[in-house]
PDB file of C-alpha atoms in Angstrom:
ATOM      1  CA  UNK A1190    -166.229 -70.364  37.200  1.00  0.00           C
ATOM      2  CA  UNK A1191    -163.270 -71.420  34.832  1.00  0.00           C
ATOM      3  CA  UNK A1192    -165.907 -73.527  32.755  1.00  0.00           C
ATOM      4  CA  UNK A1193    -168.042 -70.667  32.455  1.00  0.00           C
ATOM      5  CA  UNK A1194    -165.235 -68.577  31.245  1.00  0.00           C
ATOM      6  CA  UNK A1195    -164.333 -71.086  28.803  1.00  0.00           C
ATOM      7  CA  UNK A1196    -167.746 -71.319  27.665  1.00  0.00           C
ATOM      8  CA  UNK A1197    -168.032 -67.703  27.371  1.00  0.00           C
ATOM      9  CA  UNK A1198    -165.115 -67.717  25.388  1.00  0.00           C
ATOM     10  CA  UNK A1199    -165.916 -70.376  23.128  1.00  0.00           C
ATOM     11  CA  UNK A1200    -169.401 -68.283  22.023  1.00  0.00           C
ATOM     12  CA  UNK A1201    -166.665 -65.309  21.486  1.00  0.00           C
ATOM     13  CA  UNK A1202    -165.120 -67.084  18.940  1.00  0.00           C
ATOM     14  CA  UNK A1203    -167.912 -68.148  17.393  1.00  0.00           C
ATOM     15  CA  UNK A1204    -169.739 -65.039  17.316  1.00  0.00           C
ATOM     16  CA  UNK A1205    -166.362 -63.022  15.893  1.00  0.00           C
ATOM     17  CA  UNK A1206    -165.703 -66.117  13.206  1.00  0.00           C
ATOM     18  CA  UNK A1207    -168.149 -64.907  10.708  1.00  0.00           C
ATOM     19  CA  UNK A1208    -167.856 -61.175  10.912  1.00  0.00           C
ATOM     20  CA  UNK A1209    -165.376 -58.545   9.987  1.00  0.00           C
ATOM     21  CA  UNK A1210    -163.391 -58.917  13.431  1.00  0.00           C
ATOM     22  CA  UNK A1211    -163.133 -62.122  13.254  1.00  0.00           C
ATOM     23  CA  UNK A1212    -159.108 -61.858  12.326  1.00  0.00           C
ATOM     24  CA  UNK A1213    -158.860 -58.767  14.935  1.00  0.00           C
ATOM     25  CA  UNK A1214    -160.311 -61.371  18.022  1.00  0.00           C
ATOM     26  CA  UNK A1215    -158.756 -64.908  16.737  1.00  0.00           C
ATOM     27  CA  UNK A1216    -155.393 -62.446  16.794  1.00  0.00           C
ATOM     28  CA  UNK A1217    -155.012 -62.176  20.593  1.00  0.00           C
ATOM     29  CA  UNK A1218    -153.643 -64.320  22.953  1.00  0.00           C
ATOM     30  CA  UNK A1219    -156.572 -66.660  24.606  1.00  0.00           C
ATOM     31  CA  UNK A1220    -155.364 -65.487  27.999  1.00  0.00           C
ATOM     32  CA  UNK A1221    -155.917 -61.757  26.668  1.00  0.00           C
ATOM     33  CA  UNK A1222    -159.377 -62.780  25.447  1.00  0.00           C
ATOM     34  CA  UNK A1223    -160.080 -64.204  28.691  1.00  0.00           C
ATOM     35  CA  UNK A1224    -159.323 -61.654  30.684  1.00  0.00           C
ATOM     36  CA  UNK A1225    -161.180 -58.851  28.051  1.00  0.00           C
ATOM     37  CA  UNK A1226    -164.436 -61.074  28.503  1.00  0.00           C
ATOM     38  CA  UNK A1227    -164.038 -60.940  32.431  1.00  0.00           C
ATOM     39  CA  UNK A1228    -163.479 -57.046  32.260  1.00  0.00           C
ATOM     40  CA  UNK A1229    -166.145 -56.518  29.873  1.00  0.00           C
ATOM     41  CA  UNK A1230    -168.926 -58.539  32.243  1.00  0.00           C
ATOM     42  CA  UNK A1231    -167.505 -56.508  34.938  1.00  0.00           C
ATOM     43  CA  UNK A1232    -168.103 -53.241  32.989  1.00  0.00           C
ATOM     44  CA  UNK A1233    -171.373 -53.679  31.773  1.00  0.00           C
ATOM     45  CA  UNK A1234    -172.773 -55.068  35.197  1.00  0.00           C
ATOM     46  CA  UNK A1235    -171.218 -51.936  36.529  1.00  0.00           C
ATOM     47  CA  UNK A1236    -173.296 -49.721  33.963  1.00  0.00           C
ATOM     48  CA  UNK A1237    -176.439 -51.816  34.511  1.00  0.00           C
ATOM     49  CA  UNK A1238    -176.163 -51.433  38.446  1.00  0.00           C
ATOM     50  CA  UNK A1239    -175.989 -55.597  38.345  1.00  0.00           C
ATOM     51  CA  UNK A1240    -174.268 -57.624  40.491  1.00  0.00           C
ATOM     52  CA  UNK A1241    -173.420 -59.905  37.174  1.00  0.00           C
ATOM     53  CA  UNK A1242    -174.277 -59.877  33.421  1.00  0.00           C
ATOM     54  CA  UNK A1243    -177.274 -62.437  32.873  1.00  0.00           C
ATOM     55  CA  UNK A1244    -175.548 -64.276  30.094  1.00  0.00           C
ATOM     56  CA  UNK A1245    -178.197 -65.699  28.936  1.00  0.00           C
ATOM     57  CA  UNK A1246    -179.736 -62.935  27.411  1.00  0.00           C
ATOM     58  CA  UNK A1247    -178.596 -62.871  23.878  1.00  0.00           C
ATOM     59  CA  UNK A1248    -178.378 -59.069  23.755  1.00  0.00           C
ATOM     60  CA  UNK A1249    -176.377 -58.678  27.018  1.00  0.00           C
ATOM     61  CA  UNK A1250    -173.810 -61.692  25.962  1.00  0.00           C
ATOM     62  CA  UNK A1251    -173.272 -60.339  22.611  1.00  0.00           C
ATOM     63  CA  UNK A1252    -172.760 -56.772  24.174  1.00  0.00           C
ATOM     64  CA  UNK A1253    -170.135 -58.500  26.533  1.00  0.00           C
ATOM     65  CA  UNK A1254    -168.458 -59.601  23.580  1.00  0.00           C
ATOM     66  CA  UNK A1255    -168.373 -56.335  21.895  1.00  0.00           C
ATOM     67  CA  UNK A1256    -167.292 -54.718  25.281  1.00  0.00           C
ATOM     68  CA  UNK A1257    -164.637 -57.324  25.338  1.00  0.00           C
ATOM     69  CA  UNK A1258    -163.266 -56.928  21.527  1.00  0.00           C
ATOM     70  CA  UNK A1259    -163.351 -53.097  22.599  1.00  0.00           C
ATOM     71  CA  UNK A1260    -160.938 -53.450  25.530  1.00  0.00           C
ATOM     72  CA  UNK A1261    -158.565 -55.338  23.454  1.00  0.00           C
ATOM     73  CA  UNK A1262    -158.584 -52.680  20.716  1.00  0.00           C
ATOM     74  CA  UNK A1263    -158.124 -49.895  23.582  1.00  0.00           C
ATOM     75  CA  UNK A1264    -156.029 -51.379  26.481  1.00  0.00           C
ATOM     76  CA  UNK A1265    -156.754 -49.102  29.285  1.00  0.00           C
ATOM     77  CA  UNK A1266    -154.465 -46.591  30.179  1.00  0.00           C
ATOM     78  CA  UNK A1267    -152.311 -46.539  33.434  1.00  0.00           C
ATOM     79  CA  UNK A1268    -152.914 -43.292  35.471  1.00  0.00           C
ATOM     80  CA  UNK A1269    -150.876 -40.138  34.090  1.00  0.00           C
ATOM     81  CA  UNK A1270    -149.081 -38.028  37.209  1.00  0.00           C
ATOM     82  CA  UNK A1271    -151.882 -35.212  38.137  1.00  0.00           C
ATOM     83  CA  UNK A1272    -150.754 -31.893  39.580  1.00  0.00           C
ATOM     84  CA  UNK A1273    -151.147 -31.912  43.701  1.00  0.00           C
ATOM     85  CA  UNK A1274    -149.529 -28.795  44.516  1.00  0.00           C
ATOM     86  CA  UNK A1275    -147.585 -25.721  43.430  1.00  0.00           C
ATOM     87  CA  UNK A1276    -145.997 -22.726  44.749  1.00  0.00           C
ATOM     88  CA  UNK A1277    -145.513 -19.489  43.435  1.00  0.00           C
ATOM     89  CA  UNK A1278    -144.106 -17.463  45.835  1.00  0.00           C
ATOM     90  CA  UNK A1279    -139.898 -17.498  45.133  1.00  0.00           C
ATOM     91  CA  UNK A1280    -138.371 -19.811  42.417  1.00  0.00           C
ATOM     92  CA  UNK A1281    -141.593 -22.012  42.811  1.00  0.00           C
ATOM     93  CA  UNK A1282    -142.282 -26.244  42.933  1.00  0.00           C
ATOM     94  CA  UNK A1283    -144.660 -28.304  41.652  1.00  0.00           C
ATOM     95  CA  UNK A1284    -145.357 -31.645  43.367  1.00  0.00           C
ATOM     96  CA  UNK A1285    -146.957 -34.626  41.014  1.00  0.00           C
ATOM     97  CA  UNK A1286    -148.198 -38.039  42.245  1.00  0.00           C
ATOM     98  CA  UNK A1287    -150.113 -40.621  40.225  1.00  0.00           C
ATOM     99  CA  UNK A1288    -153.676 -40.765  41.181  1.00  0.00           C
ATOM    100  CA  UNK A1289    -155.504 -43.786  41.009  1.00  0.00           C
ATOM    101  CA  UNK A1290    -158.059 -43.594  38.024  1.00  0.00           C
ATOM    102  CA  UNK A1291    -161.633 -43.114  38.970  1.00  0.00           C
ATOM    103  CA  UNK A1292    -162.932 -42.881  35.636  1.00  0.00           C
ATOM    104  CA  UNK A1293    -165.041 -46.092  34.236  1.00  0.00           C
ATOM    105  CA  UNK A1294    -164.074 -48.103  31.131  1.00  0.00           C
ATOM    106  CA  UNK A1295    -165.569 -46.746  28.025  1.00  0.00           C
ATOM    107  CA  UNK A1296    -168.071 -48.393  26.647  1.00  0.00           C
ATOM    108  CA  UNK A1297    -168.092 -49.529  22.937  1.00  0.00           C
ATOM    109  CA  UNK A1298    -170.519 -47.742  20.731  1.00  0.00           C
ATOM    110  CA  UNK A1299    -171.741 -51.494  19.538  1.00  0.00           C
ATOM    111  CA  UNK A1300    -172.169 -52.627  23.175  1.00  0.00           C
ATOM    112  CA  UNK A1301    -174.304 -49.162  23.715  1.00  0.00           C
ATOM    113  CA  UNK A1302    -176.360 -50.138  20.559  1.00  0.00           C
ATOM    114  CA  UNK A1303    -177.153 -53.523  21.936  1.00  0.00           C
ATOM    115  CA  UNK A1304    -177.492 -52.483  25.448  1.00  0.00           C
ATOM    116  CA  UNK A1305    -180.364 -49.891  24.593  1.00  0.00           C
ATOM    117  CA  UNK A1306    -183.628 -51.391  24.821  1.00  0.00           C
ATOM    118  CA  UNK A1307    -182.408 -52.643  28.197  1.00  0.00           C
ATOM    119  CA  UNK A1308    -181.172 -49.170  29.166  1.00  0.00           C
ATOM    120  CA  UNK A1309    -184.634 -48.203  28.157  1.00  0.00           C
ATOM    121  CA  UNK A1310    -186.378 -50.243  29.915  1.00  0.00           C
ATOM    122  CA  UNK A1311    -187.844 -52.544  27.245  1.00  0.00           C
ATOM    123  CA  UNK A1312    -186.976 -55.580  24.980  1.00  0.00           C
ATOM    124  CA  UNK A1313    -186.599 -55.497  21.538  1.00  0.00           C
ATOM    125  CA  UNK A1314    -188.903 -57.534  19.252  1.00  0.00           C
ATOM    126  CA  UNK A1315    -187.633 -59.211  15.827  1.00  0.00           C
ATOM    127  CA  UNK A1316    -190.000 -59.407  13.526  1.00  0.00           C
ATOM    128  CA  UNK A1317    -189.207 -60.782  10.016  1.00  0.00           C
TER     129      UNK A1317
END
């Protein structure tokens, strides 16, 4: 599993060296990138009702990484306090608790882009 990570990671790098983000991914901590690239497999196998990201795929493996660069730009939040209960009657109280968040990552708009002929239901051909 670790050398799979450290694969995965190692295909990060490359695939962030040559863009824009490059500077923006090579910036973290490895142990942050890590983790981001775990999350972000987790995430999308969540939205594609997987049991794990197929990896192999170049689509899905470049949409991890997107996922993953994401997450590091938008740490997720921890759970605000949420109203439970409040009285009116007399002087009144409100009691507050922190609910645990059921909400699902958000998925970055580049993931979605490369994620969309699978969503669809087909595969993309390159022509050129």
């Amino acid at each position: 599993m670790t050398e799979a990570i450290a694969e995965l990671a190692s295909a990060a790098d490359a695939y962030f060296r040559d863009g824009f983000e490059g500077d923006e991914w090579s910036g973290h901590q490895p142990e942050f990138r890590r983790r981001a690239l775990i999350s972000a497999q987790r995430a999308l196998a969540a939205l594609l009702n997987a049991p794990e990201l197929d990896l192999t795929r170049p689509e899905l493996k470049h949409a991890c990484f997107e996922q993953a660069l994401h997450q590091l730009r938008h740490p997720p939040r921890p759970p605000e306090p949420q109203l439970i209960s409040e009285e009116i009657s007399g002087l009144g109280r409100r009691s507050w608790a922190e609910l645990p968040v059921s909400a699902p990552p958000e998925i970055a708009p580049r993931a979605m882009q490369l994620l969309a002929p699978v969503l669809n239901g087909c595969r993309r051909l390159n022509r050129g």
